[in-house]
PDB file of C-alpha atoms in Angstrom:
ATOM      1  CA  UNK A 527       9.179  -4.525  30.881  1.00 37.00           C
ATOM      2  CA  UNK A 528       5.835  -5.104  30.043  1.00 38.00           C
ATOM      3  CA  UNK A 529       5.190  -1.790  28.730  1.00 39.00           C
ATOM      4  CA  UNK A 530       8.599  -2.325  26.412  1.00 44.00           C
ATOM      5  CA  UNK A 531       7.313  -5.631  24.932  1.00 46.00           C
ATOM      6  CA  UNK A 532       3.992  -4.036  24.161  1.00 42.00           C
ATOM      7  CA  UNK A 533       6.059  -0.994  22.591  1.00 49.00           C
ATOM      8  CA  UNK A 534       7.994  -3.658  20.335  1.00 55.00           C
ATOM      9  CA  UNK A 535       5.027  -5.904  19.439  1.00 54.00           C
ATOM     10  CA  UNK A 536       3.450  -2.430  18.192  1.00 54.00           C
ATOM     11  CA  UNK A 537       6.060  -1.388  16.023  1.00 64.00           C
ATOM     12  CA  UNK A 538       6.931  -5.252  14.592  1.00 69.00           C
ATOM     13  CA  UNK A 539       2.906  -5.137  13.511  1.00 65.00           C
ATOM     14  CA  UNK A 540       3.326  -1.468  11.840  1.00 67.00           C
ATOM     15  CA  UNK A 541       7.118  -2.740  10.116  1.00 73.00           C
ATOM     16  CA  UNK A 542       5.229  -5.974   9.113  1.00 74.00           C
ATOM     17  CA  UNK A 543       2.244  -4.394   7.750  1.00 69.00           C
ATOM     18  CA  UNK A 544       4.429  -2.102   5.977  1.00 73.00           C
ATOM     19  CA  UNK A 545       6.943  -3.876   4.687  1.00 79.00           C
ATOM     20  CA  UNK A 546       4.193  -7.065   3.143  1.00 78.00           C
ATOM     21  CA  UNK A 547       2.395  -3.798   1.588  1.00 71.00           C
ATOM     22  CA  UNK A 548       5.622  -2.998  -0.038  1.00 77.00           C
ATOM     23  CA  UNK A 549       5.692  -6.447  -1.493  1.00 81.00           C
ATOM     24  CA  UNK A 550       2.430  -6.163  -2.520  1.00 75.00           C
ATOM     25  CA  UNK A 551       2.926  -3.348  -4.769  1.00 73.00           C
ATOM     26  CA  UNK A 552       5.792  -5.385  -6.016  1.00 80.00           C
ATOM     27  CA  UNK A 553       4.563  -8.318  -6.756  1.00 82.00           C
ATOM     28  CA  UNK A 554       1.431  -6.755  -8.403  1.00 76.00           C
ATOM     29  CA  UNK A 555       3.354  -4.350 -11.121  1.00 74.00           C
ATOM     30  CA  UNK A 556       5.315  -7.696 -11.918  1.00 82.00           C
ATOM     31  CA  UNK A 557       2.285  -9.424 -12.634  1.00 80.00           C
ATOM     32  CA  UNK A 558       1.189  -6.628 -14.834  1.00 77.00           C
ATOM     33  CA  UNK A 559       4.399  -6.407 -16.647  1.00 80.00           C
ATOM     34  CA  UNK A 560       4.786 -10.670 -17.340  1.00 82.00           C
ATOM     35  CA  UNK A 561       0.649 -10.557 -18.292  1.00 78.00           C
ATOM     36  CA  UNK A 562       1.335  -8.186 -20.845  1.00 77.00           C
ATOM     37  CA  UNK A 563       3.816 -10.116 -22.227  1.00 82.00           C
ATOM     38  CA  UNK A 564       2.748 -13.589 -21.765  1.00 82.00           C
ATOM     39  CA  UNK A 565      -0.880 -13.309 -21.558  1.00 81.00           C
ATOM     40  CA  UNK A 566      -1.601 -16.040 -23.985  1.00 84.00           C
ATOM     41  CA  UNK A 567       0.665 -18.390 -22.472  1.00 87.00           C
ATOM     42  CA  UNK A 568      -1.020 -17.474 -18.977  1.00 85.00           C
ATOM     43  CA  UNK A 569      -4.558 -18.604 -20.466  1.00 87.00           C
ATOM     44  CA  UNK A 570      -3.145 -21.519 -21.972  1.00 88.00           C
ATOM     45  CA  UNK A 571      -1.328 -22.599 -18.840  1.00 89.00           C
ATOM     46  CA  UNK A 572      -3.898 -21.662 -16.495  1.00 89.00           C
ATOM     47  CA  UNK A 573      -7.169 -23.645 -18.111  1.00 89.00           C
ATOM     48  CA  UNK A 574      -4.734 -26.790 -18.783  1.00 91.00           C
ATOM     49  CA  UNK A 575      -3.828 -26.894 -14.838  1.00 93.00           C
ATOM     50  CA  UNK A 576      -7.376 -26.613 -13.952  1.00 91.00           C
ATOM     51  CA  UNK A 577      -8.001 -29.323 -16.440  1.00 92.00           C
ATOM     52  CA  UNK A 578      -5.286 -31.402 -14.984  1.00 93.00           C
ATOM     53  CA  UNK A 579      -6.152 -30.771 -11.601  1.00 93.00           C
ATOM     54  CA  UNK A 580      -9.561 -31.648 -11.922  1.00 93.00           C
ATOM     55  CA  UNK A 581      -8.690 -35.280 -13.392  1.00 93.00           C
ATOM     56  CA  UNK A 582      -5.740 -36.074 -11.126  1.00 94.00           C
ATOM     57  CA  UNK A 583      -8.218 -35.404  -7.973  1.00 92.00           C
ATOM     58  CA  UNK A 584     -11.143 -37.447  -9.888  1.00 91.00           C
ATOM     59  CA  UNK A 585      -8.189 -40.165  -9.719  1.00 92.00           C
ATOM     60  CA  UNK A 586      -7.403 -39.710  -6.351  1.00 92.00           C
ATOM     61  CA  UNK A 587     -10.991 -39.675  -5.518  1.00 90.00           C
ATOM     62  CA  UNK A 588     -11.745 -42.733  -7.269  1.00 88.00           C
ATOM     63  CA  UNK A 589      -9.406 -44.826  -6.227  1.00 89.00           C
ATOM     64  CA  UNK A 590     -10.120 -43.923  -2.366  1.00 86.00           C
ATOM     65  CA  UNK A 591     -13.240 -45.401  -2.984  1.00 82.00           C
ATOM     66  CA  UNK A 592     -15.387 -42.763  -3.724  1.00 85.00           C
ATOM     67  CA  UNK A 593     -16.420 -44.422  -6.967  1.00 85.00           C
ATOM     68  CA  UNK A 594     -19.572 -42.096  -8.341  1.00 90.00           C
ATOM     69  CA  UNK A 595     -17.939 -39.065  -7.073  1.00 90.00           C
ATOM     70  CA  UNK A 596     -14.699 -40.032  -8.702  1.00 89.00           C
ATOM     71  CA  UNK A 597     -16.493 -40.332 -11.845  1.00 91.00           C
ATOM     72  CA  UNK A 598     -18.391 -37.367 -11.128  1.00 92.00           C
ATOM     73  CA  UNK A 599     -15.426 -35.261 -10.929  1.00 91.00           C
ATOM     74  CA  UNK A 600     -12.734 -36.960 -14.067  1.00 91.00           C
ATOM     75  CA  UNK A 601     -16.707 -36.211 -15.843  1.00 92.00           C
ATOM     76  CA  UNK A 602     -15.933 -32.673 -15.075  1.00 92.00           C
ATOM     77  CA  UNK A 603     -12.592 -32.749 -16.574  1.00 92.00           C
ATOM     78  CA  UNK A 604     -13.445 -34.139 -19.442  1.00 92.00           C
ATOM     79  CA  UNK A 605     -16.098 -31.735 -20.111  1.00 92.00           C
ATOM     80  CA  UNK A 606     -13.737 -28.538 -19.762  1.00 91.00           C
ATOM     81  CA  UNK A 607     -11.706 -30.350 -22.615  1.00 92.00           C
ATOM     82  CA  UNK A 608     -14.304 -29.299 -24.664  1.00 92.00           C
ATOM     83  CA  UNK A 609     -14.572 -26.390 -23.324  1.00 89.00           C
ATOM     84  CA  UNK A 610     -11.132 -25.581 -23.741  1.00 89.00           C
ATOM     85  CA  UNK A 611     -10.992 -26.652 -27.417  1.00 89.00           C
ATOM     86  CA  UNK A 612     -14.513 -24.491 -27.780  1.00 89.00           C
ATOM     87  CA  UNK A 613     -12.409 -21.363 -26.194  1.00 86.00           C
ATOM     88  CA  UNK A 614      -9.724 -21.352 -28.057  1.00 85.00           C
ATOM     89  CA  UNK A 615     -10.631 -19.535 -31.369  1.00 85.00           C
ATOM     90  CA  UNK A 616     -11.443 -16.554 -28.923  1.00 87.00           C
ATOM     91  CA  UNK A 617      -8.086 -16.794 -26.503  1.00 86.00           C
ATOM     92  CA  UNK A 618      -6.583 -14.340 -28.980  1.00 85.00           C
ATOM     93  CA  UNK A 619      -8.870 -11.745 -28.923  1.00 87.00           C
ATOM     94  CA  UNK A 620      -9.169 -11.808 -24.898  1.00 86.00           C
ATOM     95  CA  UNK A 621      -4.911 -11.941 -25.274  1.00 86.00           C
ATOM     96  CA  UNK A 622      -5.139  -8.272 -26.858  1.00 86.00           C
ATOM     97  CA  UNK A 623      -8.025  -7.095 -24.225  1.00 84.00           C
ATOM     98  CA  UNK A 624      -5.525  -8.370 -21.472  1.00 84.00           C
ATOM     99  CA  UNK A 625      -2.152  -6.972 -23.272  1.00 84.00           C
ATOM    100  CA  UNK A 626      -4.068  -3.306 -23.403  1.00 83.00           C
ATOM    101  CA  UNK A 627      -5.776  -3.209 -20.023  1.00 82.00           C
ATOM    102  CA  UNK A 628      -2.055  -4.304 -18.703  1.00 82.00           C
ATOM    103  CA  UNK A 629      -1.058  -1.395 -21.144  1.00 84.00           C
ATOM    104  CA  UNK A 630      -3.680   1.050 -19.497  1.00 83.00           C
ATOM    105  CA  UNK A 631      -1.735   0.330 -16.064  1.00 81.00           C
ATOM    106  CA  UNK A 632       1.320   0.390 -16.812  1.00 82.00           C
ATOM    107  CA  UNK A 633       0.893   4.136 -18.573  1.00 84.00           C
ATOM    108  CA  UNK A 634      -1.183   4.730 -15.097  1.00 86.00           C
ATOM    109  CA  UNK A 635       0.821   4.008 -11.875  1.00 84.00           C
ATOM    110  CA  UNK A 636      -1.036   6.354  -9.813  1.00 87.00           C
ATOM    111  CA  UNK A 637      -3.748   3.965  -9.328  1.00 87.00           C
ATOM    112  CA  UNK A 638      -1.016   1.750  -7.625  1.00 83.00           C
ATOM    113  CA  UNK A 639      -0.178   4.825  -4.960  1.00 85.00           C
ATOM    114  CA  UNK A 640      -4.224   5.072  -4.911  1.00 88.00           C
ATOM    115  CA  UNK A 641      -5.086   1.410  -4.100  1.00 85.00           C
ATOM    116  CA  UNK A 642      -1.837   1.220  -1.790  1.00 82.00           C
ATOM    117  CA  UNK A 643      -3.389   4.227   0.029  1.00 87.00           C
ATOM    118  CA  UNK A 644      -7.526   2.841   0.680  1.00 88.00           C
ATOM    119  CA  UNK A 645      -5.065  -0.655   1.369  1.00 83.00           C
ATOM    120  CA  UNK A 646      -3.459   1.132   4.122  1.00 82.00           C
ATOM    121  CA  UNK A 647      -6.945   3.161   5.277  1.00 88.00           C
ATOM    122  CA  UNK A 648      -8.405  -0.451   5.531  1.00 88.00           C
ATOM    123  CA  UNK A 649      -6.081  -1.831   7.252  1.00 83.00           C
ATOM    124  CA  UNK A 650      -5.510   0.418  10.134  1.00 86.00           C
ATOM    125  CA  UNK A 651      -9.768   0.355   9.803  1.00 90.00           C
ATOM    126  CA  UNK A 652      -9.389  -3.302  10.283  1.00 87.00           C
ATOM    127  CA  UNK A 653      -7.090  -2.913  13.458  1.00 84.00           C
ATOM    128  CA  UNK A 654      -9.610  -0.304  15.044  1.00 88.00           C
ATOM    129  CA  UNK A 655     -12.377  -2.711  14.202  1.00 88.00           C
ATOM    130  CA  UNK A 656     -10.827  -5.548  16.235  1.00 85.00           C
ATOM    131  CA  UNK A 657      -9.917  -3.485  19.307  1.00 82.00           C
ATOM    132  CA  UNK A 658     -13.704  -2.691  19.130  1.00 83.00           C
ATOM    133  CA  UNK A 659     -14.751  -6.138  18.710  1.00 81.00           C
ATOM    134  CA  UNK A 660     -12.689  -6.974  21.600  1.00 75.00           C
ATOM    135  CA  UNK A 661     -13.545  -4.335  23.753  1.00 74.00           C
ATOM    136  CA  UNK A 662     -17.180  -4.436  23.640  1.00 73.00           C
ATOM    137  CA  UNK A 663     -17.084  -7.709  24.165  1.00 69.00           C
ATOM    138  CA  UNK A 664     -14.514  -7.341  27.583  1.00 65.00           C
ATOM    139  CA  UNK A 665     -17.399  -4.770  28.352  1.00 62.00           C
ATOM    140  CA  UNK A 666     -20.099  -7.537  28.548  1.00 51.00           C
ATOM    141  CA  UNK A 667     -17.808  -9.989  30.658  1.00 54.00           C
ATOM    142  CA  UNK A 668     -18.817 -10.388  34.214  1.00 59.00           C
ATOM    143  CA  UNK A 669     -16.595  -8.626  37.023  1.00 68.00           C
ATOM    144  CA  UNK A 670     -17.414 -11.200  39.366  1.00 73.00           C
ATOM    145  CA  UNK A 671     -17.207 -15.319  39.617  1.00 77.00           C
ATOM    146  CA  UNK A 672     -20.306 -17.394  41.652  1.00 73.00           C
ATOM    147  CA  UNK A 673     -19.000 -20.705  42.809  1.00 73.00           C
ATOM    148  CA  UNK A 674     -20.960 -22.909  45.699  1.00 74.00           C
ATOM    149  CA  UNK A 675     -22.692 -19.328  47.110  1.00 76.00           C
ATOM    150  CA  UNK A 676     -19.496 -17.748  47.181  1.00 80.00           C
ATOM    151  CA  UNK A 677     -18.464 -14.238  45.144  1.00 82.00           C
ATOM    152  CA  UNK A 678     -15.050 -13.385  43.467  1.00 81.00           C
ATOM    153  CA  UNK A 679     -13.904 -10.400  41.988  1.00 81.00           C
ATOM    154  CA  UNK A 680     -12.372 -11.055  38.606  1.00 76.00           C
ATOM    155  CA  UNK A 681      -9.227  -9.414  40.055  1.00 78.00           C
ATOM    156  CA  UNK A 682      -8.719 -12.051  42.637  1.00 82.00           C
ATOM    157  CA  UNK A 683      -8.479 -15.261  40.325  1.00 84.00           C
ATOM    158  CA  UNK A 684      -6.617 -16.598  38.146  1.00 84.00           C
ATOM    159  CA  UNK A 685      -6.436 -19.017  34.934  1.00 86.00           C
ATOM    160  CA  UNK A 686      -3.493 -21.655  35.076  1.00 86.00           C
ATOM    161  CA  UNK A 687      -2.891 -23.360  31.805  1.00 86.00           C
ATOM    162  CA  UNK A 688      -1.167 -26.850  32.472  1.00 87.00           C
ATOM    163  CA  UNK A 689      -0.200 -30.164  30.165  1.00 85.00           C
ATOM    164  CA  UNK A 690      -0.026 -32.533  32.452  1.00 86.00           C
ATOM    165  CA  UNK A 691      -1.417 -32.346  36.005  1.00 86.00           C
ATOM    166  CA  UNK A 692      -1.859 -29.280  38.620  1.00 85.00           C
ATOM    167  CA  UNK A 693      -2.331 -29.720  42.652  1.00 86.00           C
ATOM    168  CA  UNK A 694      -3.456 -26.720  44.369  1.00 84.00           C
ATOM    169  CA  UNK A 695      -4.730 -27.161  47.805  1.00 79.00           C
ATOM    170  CA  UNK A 696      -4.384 -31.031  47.712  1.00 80.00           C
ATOM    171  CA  UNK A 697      -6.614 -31.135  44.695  1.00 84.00           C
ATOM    172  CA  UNK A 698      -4.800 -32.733  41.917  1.00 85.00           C
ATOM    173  CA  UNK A 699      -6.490 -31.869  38.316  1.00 88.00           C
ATOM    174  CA  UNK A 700      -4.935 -34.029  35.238  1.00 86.00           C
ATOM    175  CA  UNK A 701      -5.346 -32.476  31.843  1.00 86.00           C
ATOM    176  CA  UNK A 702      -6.766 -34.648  29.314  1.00 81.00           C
ATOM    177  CA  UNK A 703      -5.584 -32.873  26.166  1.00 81.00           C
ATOM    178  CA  UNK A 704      -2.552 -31.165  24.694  1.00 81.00           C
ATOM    179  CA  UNK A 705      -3.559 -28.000  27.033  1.00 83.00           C
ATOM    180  CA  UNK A 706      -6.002 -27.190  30.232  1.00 87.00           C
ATOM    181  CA  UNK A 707      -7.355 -24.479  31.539  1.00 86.00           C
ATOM    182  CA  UNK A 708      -8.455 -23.972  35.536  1.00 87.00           C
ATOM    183  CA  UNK A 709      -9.824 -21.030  37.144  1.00 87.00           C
ATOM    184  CA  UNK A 710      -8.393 -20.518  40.859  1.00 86.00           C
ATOM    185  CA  UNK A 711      -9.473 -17.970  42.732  1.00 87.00           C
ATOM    186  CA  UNK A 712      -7.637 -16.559  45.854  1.00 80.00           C
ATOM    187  CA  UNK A 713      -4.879 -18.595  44.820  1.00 76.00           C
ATOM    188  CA  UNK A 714      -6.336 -21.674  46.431  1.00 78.00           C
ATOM    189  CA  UNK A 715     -10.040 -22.130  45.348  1.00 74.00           C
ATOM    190  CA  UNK A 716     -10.524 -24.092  42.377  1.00 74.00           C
ATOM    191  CA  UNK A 717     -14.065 -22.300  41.332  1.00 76.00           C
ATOM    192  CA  UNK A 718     -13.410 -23.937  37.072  1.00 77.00           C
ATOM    193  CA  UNK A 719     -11.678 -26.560  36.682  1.00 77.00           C
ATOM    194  CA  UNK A 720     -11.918 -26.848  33.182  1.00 77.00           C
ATOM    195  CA  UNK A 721     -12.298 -23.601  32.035  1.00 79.00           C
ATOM    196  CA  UNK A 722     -10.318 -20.388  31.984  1.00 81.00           C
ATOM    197  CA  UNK A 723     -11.556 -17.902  34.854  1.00 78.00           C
ATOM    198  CA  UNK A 724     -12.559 -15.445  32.225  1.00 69.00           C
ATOM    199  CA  UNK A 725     -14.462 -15.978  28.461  1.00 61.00           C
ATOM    200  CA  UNK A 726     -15.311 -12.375  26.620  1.00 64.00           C
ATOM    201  CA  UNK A 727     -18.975 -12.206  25.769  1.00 67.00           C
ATOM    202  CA  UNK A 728     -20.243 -10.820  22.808  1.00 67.00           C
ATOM    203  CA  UNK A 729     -23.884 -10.660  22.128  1.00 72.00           C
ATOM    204  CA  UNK A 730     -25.487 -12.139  18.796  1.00 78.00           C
ATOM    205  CA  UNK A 731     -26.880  -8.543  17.665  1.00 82.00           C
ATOM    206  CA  UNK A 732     -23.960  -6.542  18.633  1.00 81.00           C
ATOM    207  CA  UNK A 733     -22.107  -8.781  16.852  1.00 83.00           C
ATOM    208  CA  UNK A 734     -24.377  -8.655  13.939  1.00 87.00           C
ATOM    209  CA  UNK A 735     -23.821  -4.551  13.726  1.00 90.00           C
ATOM    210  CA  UNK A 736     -19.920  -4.991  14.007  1.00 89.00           C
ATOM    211  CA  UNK A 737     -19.646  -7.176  11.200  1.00 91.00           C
ATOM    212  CA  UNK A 738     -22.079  -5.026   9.068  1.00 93.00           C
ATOM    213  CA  UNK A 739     -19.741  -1.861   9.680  1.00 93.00           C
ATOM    214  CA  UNK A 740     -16.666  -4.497   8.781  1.00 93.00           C
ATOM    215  CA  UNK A 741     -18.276  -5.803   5.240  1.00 94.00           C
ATOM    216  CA  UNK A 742     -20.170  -2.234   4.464  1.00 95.00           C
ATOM    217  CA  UNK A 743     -16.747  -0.366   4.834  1.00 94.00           C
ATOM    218  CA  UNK A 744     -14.919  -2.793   2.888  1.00 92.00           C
ATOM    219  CA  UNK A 745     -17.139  -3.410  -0.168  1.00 94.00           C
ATOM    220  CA  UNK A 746     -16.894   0.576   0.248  1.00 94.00           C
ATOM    221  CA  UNK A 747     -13.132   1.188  -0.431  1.00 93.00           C
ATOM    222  CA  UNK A 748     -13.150  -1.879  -2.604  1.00 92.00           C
ATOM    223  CA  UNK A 749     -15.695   0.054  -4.963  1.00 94.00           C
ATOM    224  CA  UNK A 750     -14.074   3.139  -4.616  1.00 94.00           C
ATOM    225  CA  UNK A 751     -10.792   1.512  -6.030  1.00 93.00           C
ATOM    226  CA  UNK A 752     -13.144   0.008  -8.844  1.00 93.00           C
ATOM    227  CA  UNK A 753     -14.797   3.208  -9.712  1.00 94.00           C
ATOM    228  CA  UNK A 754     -11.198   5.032  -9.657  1.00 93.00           C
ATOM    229  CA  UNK A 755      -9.874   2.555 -11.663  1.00 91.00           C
ATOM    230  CA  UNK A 756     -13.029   2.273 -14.292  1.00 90.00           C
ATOM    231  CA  UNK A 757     -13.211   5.853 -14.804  1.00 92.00           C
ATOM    232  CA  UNK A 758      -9.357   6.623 -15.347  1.00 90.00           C
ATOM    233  CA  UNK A 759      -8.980   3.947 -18.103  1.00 89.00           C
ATOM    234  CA  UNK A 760     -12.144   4.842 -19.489  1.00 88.00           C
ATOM    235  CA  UNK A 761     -11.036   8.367 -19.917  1.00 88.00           C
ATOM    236  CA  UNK A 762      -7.151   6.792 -21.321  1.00 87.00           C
ATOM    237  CA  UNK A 763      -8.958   4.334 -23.871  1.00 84.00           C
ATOM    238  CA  UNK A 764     -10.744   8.087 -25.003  1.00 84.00           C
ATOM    239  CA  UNK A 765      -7.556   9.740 -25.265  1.00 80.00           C
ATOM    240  CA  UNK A 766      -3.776   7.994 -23.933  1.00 70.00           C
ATOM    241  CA  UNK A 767      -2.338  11.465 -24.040  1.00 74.00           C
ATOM    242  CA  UNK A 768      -4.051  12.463 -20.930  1.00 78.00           C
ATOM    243  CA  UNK A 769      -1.995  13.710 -18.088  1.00 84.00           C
ATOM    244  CA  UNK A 770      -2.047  10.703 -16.085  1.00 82.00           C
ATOM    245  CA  UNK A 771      -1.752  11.793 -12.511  1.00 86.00           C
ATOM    246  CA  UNK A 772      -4.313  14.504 -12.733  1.00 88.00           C
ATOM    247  CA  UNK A 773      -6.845  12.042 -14.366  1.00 89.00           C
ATOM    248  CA  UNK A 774      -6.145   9.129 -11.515  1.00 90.00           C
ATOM    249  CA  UNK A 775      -6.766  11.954  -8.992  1.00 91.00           C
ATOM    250  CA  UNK A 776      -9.865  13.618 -10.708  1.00 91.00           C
ATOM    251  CA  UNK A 777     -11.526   9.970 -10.799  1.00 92.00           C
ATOM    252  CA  UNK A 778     -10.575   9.466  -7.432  1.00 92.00           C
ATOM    253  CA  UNK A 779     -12.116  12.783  -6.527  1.00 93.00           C
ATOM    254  CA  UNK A 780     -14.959  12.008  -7.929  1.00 94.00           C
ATOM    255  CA  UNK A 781     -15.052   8.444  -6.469  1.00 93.00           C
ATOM    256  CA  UNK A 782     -15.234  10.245  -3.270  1.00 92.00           C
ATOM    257  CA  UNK A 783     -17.299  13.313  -4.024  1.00 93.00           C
ATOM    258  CA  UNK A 784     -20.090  12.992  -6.834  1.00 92.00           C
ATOM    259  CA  UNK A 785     -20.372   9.225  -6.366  1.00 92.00           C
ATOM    260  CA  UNK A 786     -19.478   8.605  -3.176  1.00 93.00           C
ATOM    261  CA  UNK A 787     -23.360   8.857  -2.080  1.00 93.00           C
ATOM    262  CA  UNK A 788     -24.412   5.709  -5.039  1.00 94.00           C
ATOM    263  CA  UNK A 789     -20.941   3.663  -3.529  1.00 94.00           C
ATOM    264  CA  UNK A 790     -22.456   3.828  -0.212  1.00 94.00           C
ATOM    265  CA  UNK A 791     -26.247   2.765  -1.067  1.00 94.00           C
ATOM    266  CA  UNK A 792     -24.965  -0.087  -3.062  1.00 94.00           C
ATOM    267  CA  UNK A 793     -22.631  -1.213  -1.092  1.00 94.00           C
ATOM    268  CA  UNK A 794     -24.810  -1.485   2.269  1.00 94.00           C
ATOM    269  CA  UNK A 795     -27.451  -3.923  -0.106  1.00 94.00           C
ATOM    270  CA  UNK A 796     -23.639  -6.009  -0.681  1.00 93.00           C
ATOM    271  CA  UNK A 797     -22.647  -5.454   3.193  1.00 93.00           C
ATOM    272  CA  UNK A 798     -26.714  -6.385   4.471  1.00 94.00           C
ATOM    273  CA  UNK A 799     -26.441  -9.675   2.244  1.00 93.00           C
ATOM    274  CA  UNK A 800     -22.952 -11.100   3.441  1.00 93.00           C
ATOM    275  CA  UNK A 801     -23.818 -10.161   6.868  1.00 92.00           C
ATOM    276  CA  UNK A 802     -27.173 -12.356   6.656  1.00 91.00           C
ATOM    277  CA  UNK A 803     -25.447 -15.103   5.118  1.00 90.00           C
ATOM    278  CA  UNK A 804     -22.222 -15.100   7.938  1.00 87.00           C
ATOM    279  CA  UNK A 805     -24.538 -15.034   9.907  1.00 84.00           C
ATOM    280  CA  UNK A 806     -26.582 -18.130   8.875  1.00 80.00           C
TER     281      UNK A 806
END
């Protein structure tokens, strides 16, 4: 039964991830399609929300009681009313960049099949990255529990979760919170009774190379989209009768060939520099 359940978890996550890819891909040549159309409307609409938004929570800030900050902030607002007004005379020319770069993708749709493809690579990179995570750190958990000079193997305990109150051997524990944890080994020792019998471990520099490899392989297929990307449109805005799927395959190519080396490089500087500050 257990093996079944495990089966069926497995194949919901795999539908799921699927199926809110699909979407995805949806969604996104949607966008594309009402940006090109209504791409000065968008700008419009979007810099008068964040205008709006910014003075309504000044409001709601001020009259909290947060005078200065509530000033601080409807300050703000008023100042990108200016700097709306002072943008507008150049919303029409970044309309036209918007309505051809929209153009660019729409006449390219094999960079959708390409960035649905790294998507997918990251992904299942993301799901081997977590069984790591939790298996190294199941490695570095104790086998054994040490209570009042006695020793326990891990296999002979267990961790009760209860709401209100558990007796076990005459000892009645009463949970304090929404939910409790006790340890009880040979189903009669209470050796935690707090606590759940077992807590994965995972050291600070193990953890520091594991989230390296996360943020160095994603900047990685995140530039390799970009430089994919960059290069086909470059080589459209050159010439739009290109043959489309050979050029989005050709850039990807050389994504992963010629520049795959200078990717790499730069995107272990981007990788080194998150990594410091997560872990500050």
């Amino acid at each position: 039964k257990t093996t079944n359940n495990i089966s069926n978890d497995s194949n919901n996550f795999i539908n799921g991830f699927f199926l809110i890819l699909f979407i995805g891909i949806i969604i996104s040549g949607l966008f594309i399609i009402l940006l090109s159309q209504l791409s000065s409307y968008i700008i419009h609409t979007s810099l008068i929300l964040a205008i709006s938004i910014t003075f309504i929570s000044g409001i709601i800030i001020f009259t909290d009681g947060s005078i200065l900050i509530g000033l601080i902030v409807i300050g703000l607002s008023i100042y990108l009313v200016t700097y709306y007004y002072q943008l507008k005379p150049y919303i029409a020319f970044a309309t036209v960049n918007l309505k051809i770069a929209c153009k660019a993708l729409q006449e390219l749709p094999s960079l959708f099949l390409t960035t649905a493809v790294v998507i997918g690579l990251q992904a299942l990179f993301y799901l081997l990255w977590f069984l790591t995570v939790v298996g190294e750190a199941t490695n570095e958990s104790t086998s054994y529990i040490y209570s009042y000079g006695q020793s326990y193997s891990l296999s002979q305990c267990s961790t009760y979760t209860y709401t209100n109150t558990l007796t076990i051997s005459n000892t009645t524990l009463t949970c304090a919170y929404t939910n409790c944890n006790a340890c009880i080994c040979s189903n009669s020792i209470i050796v935690y009774p707090s606590k759940p019998c077992y807590t994965p471990k995972l050291y600070y520099n193990v953890y520091a190379l594991l989230l390296l490899s996360l943020l160095w392989t994603s900047s990685i297929s995140s530039n390799i989209v970009n430089c994919t990307v960059s290069r086909s449109i470059s080589k459209w805005w050159i010439n739009n009768d290109i043959n489309e799927s050979a050029t989005v395959w050709e850039s990807l190519y050389i994504s992963l060939t010629t520049s795959f080396g200078s990717i790499c490089f730069g995107s272990l500087f981007v990788a080194i520099l998150r990594t410091i500050r997560y872990m500050i």
